[in-house]
mmCIF file of C-alpha atoms in Angstrom:
data_model
loop_
_atom_site.group_PDB
_atom_site.id
_atom_site.type_symbol
_atom_site.label_atom_id
_atom_site.label_comp_id
_atom_site.label_asym_id
_atom_site.label_seq_id
_atom_site.Cartn_x
_atom_site.Cartn_y
_atom_site.Cartn_z
ATOM 1 C CA MET K 1 -75.991 -33.910 -16.015
ATOM 2 C CA THR K 2 -72.590 -35.221 -16.932
ATOM 3 C CA ARG K 3 -69.479 -33.627 -15.412
ATOM 4 C CA GLU K 4 -66.270 -33.579 -17.340
ATOM 5 C CA PHE K 5 -63.063 -33.761 -15.355
ATOM 6 C CA HIS K 6 -59.793 -32.371 -16.855
ATOM 7 C CA SER K 7 -56.515 -33.406 -15.195
ATOM 8 C CA ARG K 8 -53.879 -30.627 -14.956
ATOM 9 C CA ARG K 9 -50.588 -31.719 -16.659
ATOM 10 C CA GLY K 10 -47.423 -30.840 -14.607
ATOM 11 C CA PHE K 11 -43.903 -30.441 -15.749
ATOM 12 C CA THR K 12 -42.081 -33.602 -16.825
ATOM 13 C CA LEU K 13 -38.661 -34.378 -15.453
ATOM 14 C CA ILE K 14 -37.067 -33.490 -18.805
ATOM 15 C CA GLU K 15 -38.877 -30.111 -18.895
ATOM 16 C CA LEU K 16 -37.911 -29.337 -15.313
ATOM 17 C CA LEU K 17 -34.231 -30.211 -16.128
ATOM 18 C CA VAL K 18 -34.322 -27.986 -19.192
ATOM 19 C CA VAL K 19 -35.605 -25.015 -16.981
ATOM 20 C CA ILE K 20 -32.947 -25.582 -14.492
ATOM 21 C CA ALA K 21 -30.213 -25.755 -17.228
ATOM 22 C CA ILE K 22 -31.459 -22.555 -18.725
ATOM 23 C CA ILE K 23 -31.447 -20.782 -15.256
ATOM 24 C CA ALA K 24 -27.818 -22.196 -14.667
ATOM 25 C CA VAL K 25 -26.772 -20.789 -18.073
ATOM 26 C CA LEU K 26 -28.237 -17.392 -17.300
ATOM 27 C CA VAL K 27 -26.562 -17.318 -13.889
ATOM 28 C CA ALA K 28 -23.251 -18.334 -15.480
ATOM 29 C CA ILE K 29 -23.648 -15.450 -17.950
ATOM 30 C CA LEU K 30 -24.717 -12.853 -15.463
ATOM 31 C CA LEU K 31 -22.411 -13.670 -12.543
ATOM 32 C CA PRO K 32 -19.221 -12.501 -14.272
ATOM 33 C CA ALA K 33 -20.993 -9.341 -15.367
ATOM 34 C CA VAL K 34 -22.013 -8.663 -11.731
ATOM 35 C CA GLN K 35 -18.596 -9.328 -10.552
ATOM 36 C CA GLN K 36 -17.105 -7.065 -13.116
ATOM 37 C CA ALA K 37 -19.579 -4.313 -12.226
ATOM 38 C CA ARG K 38 -18.592 -4.619 -8.577
ATOM 39 C CA GLU K 39 -14.879 -4.546 -9.403
ATOM 40 C CA ALA K 40 -15.450 -1.524 -11.615
ATOM 41 C CA ALA K 41 -17.144 0.242 -8.797
ATOM 42 C CA ARG K 42 -14.293 -0.699 -6.359
ATOM 43 C CA ALA K 43 -11.647 0.486 -8.920
ATOM 44 C CA SER K 44 -13.566 3.821 -9.308
ATOM 45 C CA GLN K 45 -13.513 4.259 -5.559
ATOM 46 C CA CYS K 46 -9.809 3.423 -5.463
ATOM 47 C CA LYS K 47 -9.214 6.175 -8.104
ATOM 48 C CA ASN K 48 -11.250 8.561 -6.010
ATOM 49 C CA ASN K 49 -9.220 7.828 -3.006
ATOM 50 C CA LEU K 50 -5.958 8.558 -4.933
ATOM 51 C CA LYS K 51 -7.569 11.717 -6.277
ATOM 52 C CA GLN K 52 -8.344 12.893 -2.762
ATOM 53 C CA ILE K 53 -4.811 11.998 -1.662
ATOM 54 C CA GLY K 54 -3.294 13.952 -4.559
ATOM 55 C CA LEU K 55 -5.464 16.951 -3.889
ATOM 56 C CA ALA K 56 -4.541 16.785 -0.130
ATOM 57 C CA LEU K 57 -0.833 16.822 -0.935
ATOM 58 C CA HIS K 58 -1.336 19.739 -3.312
ATOM 59 C CA ASN K 59 -3.270 21.640 -0.710
ATOM 60 C CA TYR K 60 -0.424 20.831 1.821
ATOM 61 C CA GLU K 61 2.148 22.207 -0.714
ATOM 62 C CA SER K 62 -0.006 25.344 -1.260
ATOM 63 C CA THR K 63 -0.175 25.947 2.473
ATOM 64 C CA HIS K 64 3.419 25.105 3.370
ATOM 65 C CA GLY K 65 5.326 25.870 0.106
ATOM 66 C CA LEU K 66 6.535 22.197 0.043
ATOM 67 C CA PHE K 67 5.019 18.748 -0.286
ATOM 68 C CA PRO K 68 5.379 16.768 2.998
ATOM 69 C CA PRO K 69 8.550 14.837 3.562
ATOM 70 C CA MET K 70 8.523 11.121 3.474
ATOM 71 C CA ARG K 71 8.782 10.959 7.242
ATOM 72 C CA GLN K 72 9.621 12.857 10.484
ATOM 73 C CA THR K 73 12.301 11.043 12.524
ATOM 74 C CA ASN K 74 13.727 11.383 15.972
ATOM 75 C CA ALA K 75 11.656 14.386 16.821
ATOM 76 C CA GLY K 76 12.191 15.526 20.394
ATOM 77 C CA GLY K 77 15.080 13.137 20.608
ATOM 78 C CA VAL K 78 12.857 10.169 20.962
ATOM 79 C CA SER K 79 14.231 7.027 19.330
ATOM 80 C CA GLY K 80 12.147 5.497 16.595
ATOM 81 C CA VAL K 81 9.930 8.503 15.681
ATOM 82 C CA ILE K 82 8.960 7.879 12.093
ATOM 83 C CA ASN K 83 5.744 9.669 11.453
ATOM 84 C CA GLY K 84 4.926 9.745 7.802
ATOM 85 C CA TRP K 85 3.284 11.941 5.168
ATOM 86 C CA GLY K 86 -0.034 9.984 5.505
ATOM 87 C CA LEU K 87 -0.294 11.445 9.016
ATOM 88 C CA MET K 88 0.822 14.901 8.046
ATOM 89 C CA VAL K 89 -1.795 15.417 5.486
ATOM 90 C CA LEU K 90 -4.751 14.317 7.693
ATOM 91 C CA PRO K 91 -6.037 17.956 8.102
ATOM 92 C CA PHE K 92 -6.382 18.102 4.279
ATOM 93 C CA ILE K 93 -8.480 14.964 3.952
ATOM 94 C CA ASP K 94 -11.116 16.114 6.569
ATOM 95 C CA GLN K 95 -9.370 14.195 9.376
ATOM 96 C CA GLY K 96 -8.266 17.126 11.453
ATOM 97 C CA ALA K 97 -9.835 15.672 14.475
ATOM 98 C CA ILE K 98 -7.559 12.679 14.394
ATOM 99 C CA TYR K 99 -4.438 14.802 13.559
ATOM 100 C CA ASP K 100 -5.081 17.120 16.560
ATOM 101 C CA LYS K 101 -4.777 14.178 18.999
ATOM 102 C CA PHE K 102 -1.430 13.164 17.622
ATOM 103 C CA ASN K 103 1.770 13.998 19.519
ATOM 104 C CA MET K 104 4.195 14.437 16.659
ATOM 105 C CA ASN K 105 7.156 14.298 19.074
ATOM 106 C CA LEU K 106 6.318 10.537 19.681
ATOM 107 C CA PRO K 107 6.101 7.584 17.334
ATOM 108 C CA TRP K 108 2.767 6.971 15.571
ATOM 109 C CA TYR K 109 2.471 3.656 17.655
ATOM 110 C CA ALA K 110 3.051 5.356 21.112
ATOM 111 C CA SER K 111 0.150 4.390 23.484
ATOM 112 C CA GLU K 112 -1.643 5.545 26.583
ATOM 113 C CA ALA K 113 0.247 2.867 28.515
ATOM 114 C CA ASP K 114 3.619 4.414 27.494
ATOM 115 C CA THR K 115 5.618 7.031 29.391
ATOM 116 C CA PRO K 116 4.859 9.754 28.352
ATOM 117 C CA SER K 117 1.265 8.710 27.609
ATOM 118 C CA SER K 118 0.007 9.302 23.968
ATOM 119 C CA MET K 119 -3.076 8.816 21.980
ATOM 120 C CA ASN K 120 -0.940 8.106 18.849
ATOM 121 C CA LEU K 121 -1.531 4.340 18.813
ATOM 122 C CA LYS K 122 -5.339 4.667 19.215
ATOM 123 C CA MET K 123 -5.543 7.237 16.532
ATOM 124 C CA SER K 124 -3.346 5.056 14.234
ATOM 125 C CA GLN K 125 -5.917 2.353 14.578
ATOM 126 C CA SER K 126 -8.514 4.412 12.861
ATOM 127 C CA ARG K 127 -9.480 2.739 9.553
ATOM 128 C CA LEU K 128 -9.577 5.592 7.089
ATOM 129 C CA ALA K 129 -11.391 4.706 3.895
ATOM 130 C CA VAL K 130 -9.343 7.145 1.876
ATOM 131 C CA TYR K 131 -6.158 5.035 2.639
ATOM 132 C CA ARG K 132 -7.851 1.821 1.732
ATOM 133 C CA CYS K 133 -8.503 0.360 -1.743
ATOM 134 C CA PRO K 134 -11.861 -1.483 -1.678
ATOM 135 C CA SER K 135 -10.445 -4.253 -3.869
ATOM 136 C CA ALA K 136 -7.721 -5.106 -1.390
ATOM 137 C CA ILE K 137 -8.062 -7.758 1.422
ATOM 138 C CA GLU K 138 -9.252 -6.489 4.824
ATOM 139 C CA ARG K 139 -6.483 -6.756 7.392
ATOM 140 C CA ASP K 140 -4.575 -4.933 10.146
ATOM 141 C CA ALA K 141 -1.120 -3.491 9.728
ATOM 142 C CA MET K 142 2.045 -4.610 11.512
ATOM 143 C CA PRO K 143 4.294 -1.744 12.715
ATOM 144 C CA ALA K 144 7.871 -1.464 11.544
ATOM 145 C CA PRO K 145 11.148 -2.564 12.934
ATOM 146 C CA THR K 146 13.485 0.192 14.060
ATOM 147 C CA PRO K 147 14.087 2.750 11.317
ATOM 148 C CA THR K 148 17.920 2.618 11.699
ATOM 149 C CA ALA K 149 18.021 -1.001 10.356
ATOM 150 C CA VAL K 150 15.961 -1.719 7.258
ATOM 151 C CA ALA K 151 17.650 -5.089 7.093
ATOM 152 C CA LEU K 152 16.286 -8.182 8.741
ATOM 153 C CA GLU K 153 15.819 -7.862 12.493
ATOM 154 C CA ALA K 154 14.914 -10.028 15.549
ATOM 155 C CA ALA K 155 11.363 -9.955 16.656
ATOM 156 C CA THR K 156 12.290 -8.157 19.871
ATOM 157 C CA THR K 157 13.081 -4.935 17.909
ATOM 158 C CA TRP K 158 9.577 -4.693 16.567
ATOM 159 C CA PRO K 159 7.282 -2.046 18.381
ATOM 160 C CA THR K 160 5.399 -3.841 21.016
ATOM 161 C CA ALA K 161 3.100 -3.124 23.886
ATOM 162 C CA ALA K 162 5.861 -2.364 26.380
ATOM 163 C CA THR K 163 5.679 0.690 28.691
ATOM 164 C CA SER K 164 8.231 2.559 26.639
ATOM 165 C CA THR K 165 8.213 4.722 23.485
ATOM 166 C CA SER K 166 11.328 2.969 22.200
ATOM 167 C CA ASP K 167 11.297 0.134 19.764
ATOM 168 C CA LEU K 168 12.081 -2.540 22.307
ATOM 169 C CA GLY K 169 9.485 -4.667 24.130
ATOM 170 C CA VAL K 170 8.285 -8.118 24.992
ATOM 171 C CA ALA K 171 4.529 -7.997 24.696
ATOM 172 C CA GLY K 172 2.482 -8.420 21.634
ATOM 173 C CA ILE K 173 2.905 -6.409 18.352
ATOM 174 C CA ARG K 174 0.956 -3.263 18.220
ATOM 175 C CA LYS K 175 -1.654 -3.364 15.533
ATOM 176 C CA THR K 176 -2.474 -0.331 13.483
ATOM 177 C CA ALA K 177 -4.745 0.437 10.542
ATOM 178 C CA ALA K 178 -3.329 -0.497 7.167
ATOM 179 C CA SER K 179 -2.942 1.578 4.047
ATOM 180 C CA ASP K 180 -2.812 0.526 0.352
ATOM 181 C CA TYR K 181 -1.083 3.562 -1.002
ATOM 182 C CA THR K 182 2.591 4.602 -0.901
ATOM 183 C CA ALA K 183 5.276 6.803 -2.492
ATOM 184 C CA LEU K 184 8.031 5.206 -4.483
ATOM 185 C CA PHE K 185 11.484 6.571 -3.691
ATOM 186 C CA GLY K 186 13.496 4.756 -6.310
ATOM 187 C CA GLY K 187 15.473 1.622 -6.865
ATOM 188 C CA GLY K 188 18.009 -0.062 -4.603
ATOM 189 C CA GLY K 189 18.056 -2.670 -1.823
ATOM 190 C CA TYR K 190 17.535 -6.237 -2.790
ATOM 191 C CA GLY K 191 18.637 -7.346 -6.252
ATOM 192 C CA ARG K 192 19.852 -4.967 -8.847
ATOM 193 C CA PRO K 193 18.445 -1.451 -8.773
ATOM 194 C CA LEU K 194 16.785 -0.294 -11.966
ATOM 195 C CA VAL K 195 18.652 2.966 -11.826
ATOM 196 C CA ASP K 196 21.457 4.453 -9.953
ATOM 197 C CA ALA K 197 20.437 4.862 -6.323
ATOM 198 C CA ALA K 198 22.343 8.154 -6.132
ATOM 199 C CA ASN K 199 19.740 9.696 -8.473
ATOM 200 C CA VAL K 200 16.809 8.672 -6.426
ATOM 201 C CA ILE K 201 14.710 11.848 -5.754
ATOM 202 C CA SER K 202 11.119 11.131 -4.889
ATOM 203 C CA ILE K 203 8.498 13.895 -5.038
ATOM 204 C CA VAL K 204 7.198 13.053 -1.646
ATOM 205 C CA ALA K 205 10.063 11.019 0.005
ATOM 206 C CA GLY K 206 12.855 13.235 -1.238
ATOM 207 C CA ALA K 207 15.181 10.466 -0.161
ATOM 208 C CA THR K 208 18.499 10.143 -1.941
ATOM 209 C CA ASP K 209 19.376 6.600 -0.896
ATOM 210 C CA PRO K 210 17.404 3.443 -0.231
ATOM 211 C CA GLN K 211 17.982 3.451 3.436
ATOM 212 C CA TYR K 212 15.697 6.348 4.205
ATOM 213 C CA THR K 213 18.448 8.568 5.518
ATOM 214 C CA LEU K 214 16.945 11.942 4.410
ATOM 215 C CA GLU K 215 13.759 13.636 5.319
ATOM 216 C CA LYS K 216 13.702 16.160 2.493
ATOM 217 C CA ALA K 217 10.633 17.917 1.171
ATOM 218 C CA ARG K 218 10.202 19.087 -2.340
ATOM 219 C CA ARG K 219 8.468 21.840 -4.266
ATOM 220 C CA ILE K 220 6.496 21.702 -7.517
ATOM 221 C CA ALA K 221 9.321 23.650 -9.139
ATOM 222 C CA ASP K 222 11.663 20.758 -8.415
ATOM 223 C CA ILE K 223 9.757 18.450 -10.819
ATOM 224 C CA THR K 224 11.774 19.413 -13.900
ATOM 225 C CA ASP K 225 10.769 16.138 -15.644
ATOM 226 C CA GLY K 226 7.178 17.379 -15.531
ATOM 227 C CA PRO K 227 4.450 16.847 -13.010
ATOM 228 C CA THR K 228 2.434 14.771 -15.557
ATOM 229 C CA GLN K 229 5.395 12.414 -15.886
ATOM 230 C CA THR K 230 6.289 11.821 -12.221
ATOM 231 C CA PHE K 231 4.611 9.575 -9.640
ATOM 232 C CA LEU K 232 3.195 11.173 -6.576
ATOM 233 C CA ILE K 233 1.539 8.202 -4.935
ATOM 234 C CA VAL K 234 0.918 4.633 -6.091
ATOM 235 C CA GLU K 235 -0.907 1.535 -4.995
ATOM 236 C CA LEU K 236 1.003 -1.045 -2.912
ATOM 237 C CA ALA K 237 -1.924 -2.916 -1.500
ATOM 238 C CA GLY K 238 -2.338 -5.926 0.795
ATOM 239 C CA ARG K 239 0.690 -5.432 3.137
ATOM 240 C CA PRO K 240 1.779 -6.789 5.482
ATOM 241 C CA LEU K 241 0.284 -10.029 4.116
ATOM 242 C CA HIS K 242 2.488 -11.173 1.182
ATOM 243 C CA PHE K 243 1.004 -11.573 -2.313
ATOM 244 C CA ILE K 244 2.597 -12.701 -5.558
ATOM 245 C CA LYS K 245 0.395 -12.140 -8.712
ATOM 246 C CA GLY K 246 -2.837 -12.171 -6.705
ATOM 247 C CA LYS K 247 -2.069 -15.224 -4.566
ATOM 248 C CA GLN K 248 -1.439 -14.941 -0.806
ATOM 249 C CA GLN K 249 1.791 -16.460 0.219
ATOM 250 C CA ASN K 250 1.257 -18.881 3.265
ATOM 251 C CA GLY K 251 0.003 -16.241 5.607
ATOM 252 C CA PRO K 252 -2.925 -15.811 7.983
ATOM 253 C CA THR K 253 -5.538 -13.190 7.329
ATOM 254 C CA THR K 254 -5.006 -11.561 10.718
ATOM 255 C CA ILE K 255 -1.759 -10.971 12.561
ATOM 256 C CA THR K 256 -1.747 -12.486 16.017
ATOM 257 C CA GLY K 257 1.877 -12.097 17.145
ATOM 258 C CA ALA K 258 5.434 -11.695 16.001
ATOM 259 C CA PRO K 259 7.191 -14.441 13.990
ATOM 260 C CA THR K 260 10.379 -15.881 15.563
ATOM 261 C CA SER K 261 12.278 -13.278 13.608
ATOM 262 C CA VAL K 262 11.744 -10.949 10.623
ATOM 263 C CA THR K 263 14.096 -13.309 8.696
ATOM 264 C CA ALA K 264 11.701 -16.239 9.249
ATOM 265 C CA ALA K 265 8.692 -14.173 8.375
ATOM 266 C CA TYR K 266 10.264 -13.148 5.102
ATOM 267 C CA ALA K 267 11.673 -16.539 4.279
ATOM 268 C CA ASP K 268 8.346 -18.383 4.623
ATOM 269 C CA ARG K 269 6.621 -15.587 2.616
ATOM 270 C CA LYS K 270 4.027 -14.933 5.344
ATOM 271 C CA TYR K 271 4.708 -11.220 5.472
ATOM 272 C CA THR K 272 6.228 -8.563 3.299
ATOM 273 C CA GLN K 273 9.701 -7.539 4.159
ATOM 274 C CA PRO K 274 9.899 -5.097 5.822
ATOM 275 C CA PRO K 275 6.401 -5.493 7.047
ATOM 276 C CA TRP K 276 5.396 -1.814 6.979
ATOM 277 C CA SER K 277 1.793 -1.174 5.914
ATOM 278 C CA ASP K 278 0.139 1.358 8.124
ATOM 279 C CA TRP K 279 -0.789 4.943 7.076
ATOM 280 C CA GLY K 280 0.918 6.694 9.912
ATOM 281 C CA SER K 281 4.547 5.746 9.602
ATOM 282 C CA GLY K 282 7.134 7.068 7.142
ATOM 283 C CA PRO K 283 8.574 3.736 5.801
ATOM 284 C CA SER K 284 5.078 2.445 5.234
ATOM 285 C CA ASN K 285 4.555 5.399 2.875
ATOM 286 C CA ALA K 286 7.723 5.276 0.878
ATOM 287 C CA MET K 287 8.762 1.964 -0.618
ATOM 288 C CA ALA K 288 11.411 1.183 -3.282
ATOM 289 C CA PHE K 289 10.831 -0.118 -6.782
ATOM 290 C CA PHE K 290 13.131 -3.081 -7.370
ATOM 291 C CA ASP K 291 14.273 -5.223 -10.229
ATOM 292 C CA TYR K 292 13.645 -8.677 -8.907
ATOM 293 C CA SER K 293 16.694 -10.366 -10.756
ATOM 294 C CA GLY K 294 18.920 -12.543 -8.683
ATOM 295 C CA MET K 295 16.395 -13.258 -5.886
ATOM 296 C CA GLU K 296 16.329 -17.093 -6.365
ATOM 297 C CA GLY K 297 12.600 -16.897 -7.213
ATOM 298 C CA ARG K 298 11.666 -15.787 -3.637
ATOM 299 C CA LEU K 299 10.146 -12.484 -4.800
ATOM 300 C CA THR K 300 9.083 -13.366 -8.314
ATOM 301 C CA ASN K 301 7.893 -16.938 -7.902
ATOM 302 C CA GLY K 302 7.810 -17.293 -11.754
ATOM 303 C CA ALA K 303 7.394 -13.577 -12.571
ATOM 304 C CA SER K 304 10.007 -12.297 -14.953
ATOM 305 C CA ALA K 305 12.778 -10.030 -13.713
ATOM 306 C CA GLY K 306 11.922 -6.389 -14.263
ATOM 307 C CA CYS K 307 8.204 -7.006 -13.728
ATOM 308 C CA ALA K 308 6.772 -3.686 -12.718
ATOM 309 C CA VAL K 309 3.073 -3.850 -11.844
ATOM 310 C CA ASN K 310 1.030 -6.415 -9.848
ATOM 311 C CA CYS K 311 3.988 -8.797 -9.500
ATOM 312 C CA ASN K 312 4.881 -8.719 -5.832
ATOM 313 C CA ASN K 313 3.728 -6.451 -2.935
ATOM 314 C CA ILE K 314 7.026 -6.646 -1.076
ATOM 315 C CA CYS K 315 7.850 -3.438 -3.091
ATOM 316 C CA GLY K 316 6.979 -1.625 -6.296
ATOM 317 C CA ILE K 317 3.398 -1.071 -7.519
ATOM 318 C CA TYR K 318 0.698 -3.578 -6.585
ATOM 319 C CA GLY K 319 -3.070 -3.509 -6.822
ATOM 320 C CA PHE K 320 -5.864 -6.045 -6.672
ATOM 321 C CA HIS K 321 -7.475 -4.844 -9.915
ATOM 322 C CA PRO K 322 -7.401 -7.076 -13.098
ATOM 323 C CA GLN K 323 -4.514 -6.185 -15.394
ATOM 324 C CA GLY K 324 -3.136 -3.261 -13.477
ATOM 325 C CA ALA K 325 -2.968 -0.796 -10.596
ATOM 326 C CA ASN K 326 -3.814 2.846 -9.938
ATOM 327 C CA VAL K 327 -1.363 5.779 -9.500
ATOM 328 C CA VAL K 328 -1.632 9.530 -8.970
ATOM 329 C CA MET K 329 0.858 11.780 -10.777
ATOM 330 C CA CYS K 330 2.427 14.945 -9.429
ATOM 331 C CA ASP K 331 -0.174 17.121 -11.398
ATOM 332 C CA GLY K 332 -2.915 15.370 -9.352
ATOM 333 C CA SER K 333 -4.188 13.174 -12.325
ATOM 334 C CA VAL K 334 -5.039 9.578 -11.629
ATOM 335 C CA HIS K 335 -4.023 6.850 -14.103
ATOM 336 C CA PHE K 336 -4.289 3.112 -14.429
ATOM 337 C CA LEU K 337 -1.061 1.367 -15.107
ATOM 338 C CA ALA K 338 -1.390 -1.766 -17.110
ATOM 339 C CA GLU K 339 0.593 -4.840 -15.978
ATOM 340 C CA ALA K 340 2.233 -4.880 -19.458
ATOM 341 C CA ILE K 341 3.997 -1.590 -18.868
ATOM 342 C CA SER K 342 7.765 -1.927 -19.135
ATOM 343 C CA ALA K 343 9.824 -1.523 -16.033
ATOM 344 C CA SER K 344 12.062 0.961 -17.774
ATOM 345 C CA VAL K 345 9.101 3.310 -18.359
ATOM 346 C CA VAL K 346 7.984 2.999 -14.680
ATOM 347 C CA SER K 347 11.509 3.762 -13.528
ATOM 348 C CA GLN K 348 11.534 6.901 -15.545
ATOM 349 C CA MET K 349 8.401 8.139 -13.755
ATOM 350 C CA MET K 350 9.936 7.668 -10.278
ATOM 351 C CA TYR K 351 12.170 10.669 -10.411
ATOM 352 C CA VAL K 352 11.712 14.380 -10.578
ATOM 353 C CA ASN K 353 14.745 15.542 -12.367
ATOM 354 C CA ASP K 354 16.749 12.685 -13.954
ATOM 355 C CA GLY K 355 16.003 14.089 -17.484
ATOM 356 C CA ARG K 356 14.270 10.806 -18.565
ATOM 357 C CA ALA K 357 10.650 11.852 -18.928
ATOM 358 C CA ALA K 358 8.635 8.822 -20.035
ATOM 359 C CA LYS K 359 7.587 9.040 -23.699
ATOM 360 C CA GLU K 360 4.736 6.535 -23.213
ATOM 361 C CA PHE K 361 2.268 5.989 -20.469
#
């Protein structure tokens, strides 16, 4: 009997390279689609967060007859108390357990080591998903300088782990949980304001000048420009780390201590100025929208003056989504603002009663 032997032919090198090339092409085609799908999911969650925040603010208004003010300052005569709307609406976003542990007569960063003792700092370190955009970088917040001086301050005036509820201290900076959402209170401050600062009337902030001097709450009836045409809350993501057009500016991903001064931190672009970014404080939750002209490129870094969306997270509207950022209007509706939107249209949507209702959105 004769046996026949058949050899098994394997892949040649060329065939193997062709298969690898085909796989590489498929990966190159599918990877962007997967990334886009992930970003779409993150953007959707961001919109849901703003929807919840908008609903919470409306429920607060229904309960109290007013939207919450931008902040509560100097309650009980304690210097530096600046508890913000993000803290005030906690019971309306299913966070009543955290709210109940806050002492509203002390600053949001007051700790158990302070006199009097407080759980405020510990509660402020709670990372609340509703205040965080999934597309933004993960980071801690850096508490604010004293509320009486929005201008540049020495590092010793930052809230620190001293045994006092004042703003002064010598130990490390107190970390709190960050927020990616804020209320715009108008133009002013650095550079040229887009509109007369005397007309600044934010739906949440209620401030009438850029130095946060008023804690005025507003009603739905005050929105004579129309709730659909007025910002309630907008994205201002990534703070206190400084970003310009999606690029982080020379800063660490975690904050380990105070810079030599706020001036130095601002000048080297490591942190936003002022470096407010937590959900508990007032200034963190009410930032101005600026025209960046005349700033020697420090803010714009190539961006055109009057750039309104996703230009710089020092102030204004800033998200980590491609081509735009999310906002919630005073009627509770959530919208995506394209980067191409004009600064003049954005400025019209910052005020409740300036008679300049935006004609395009």
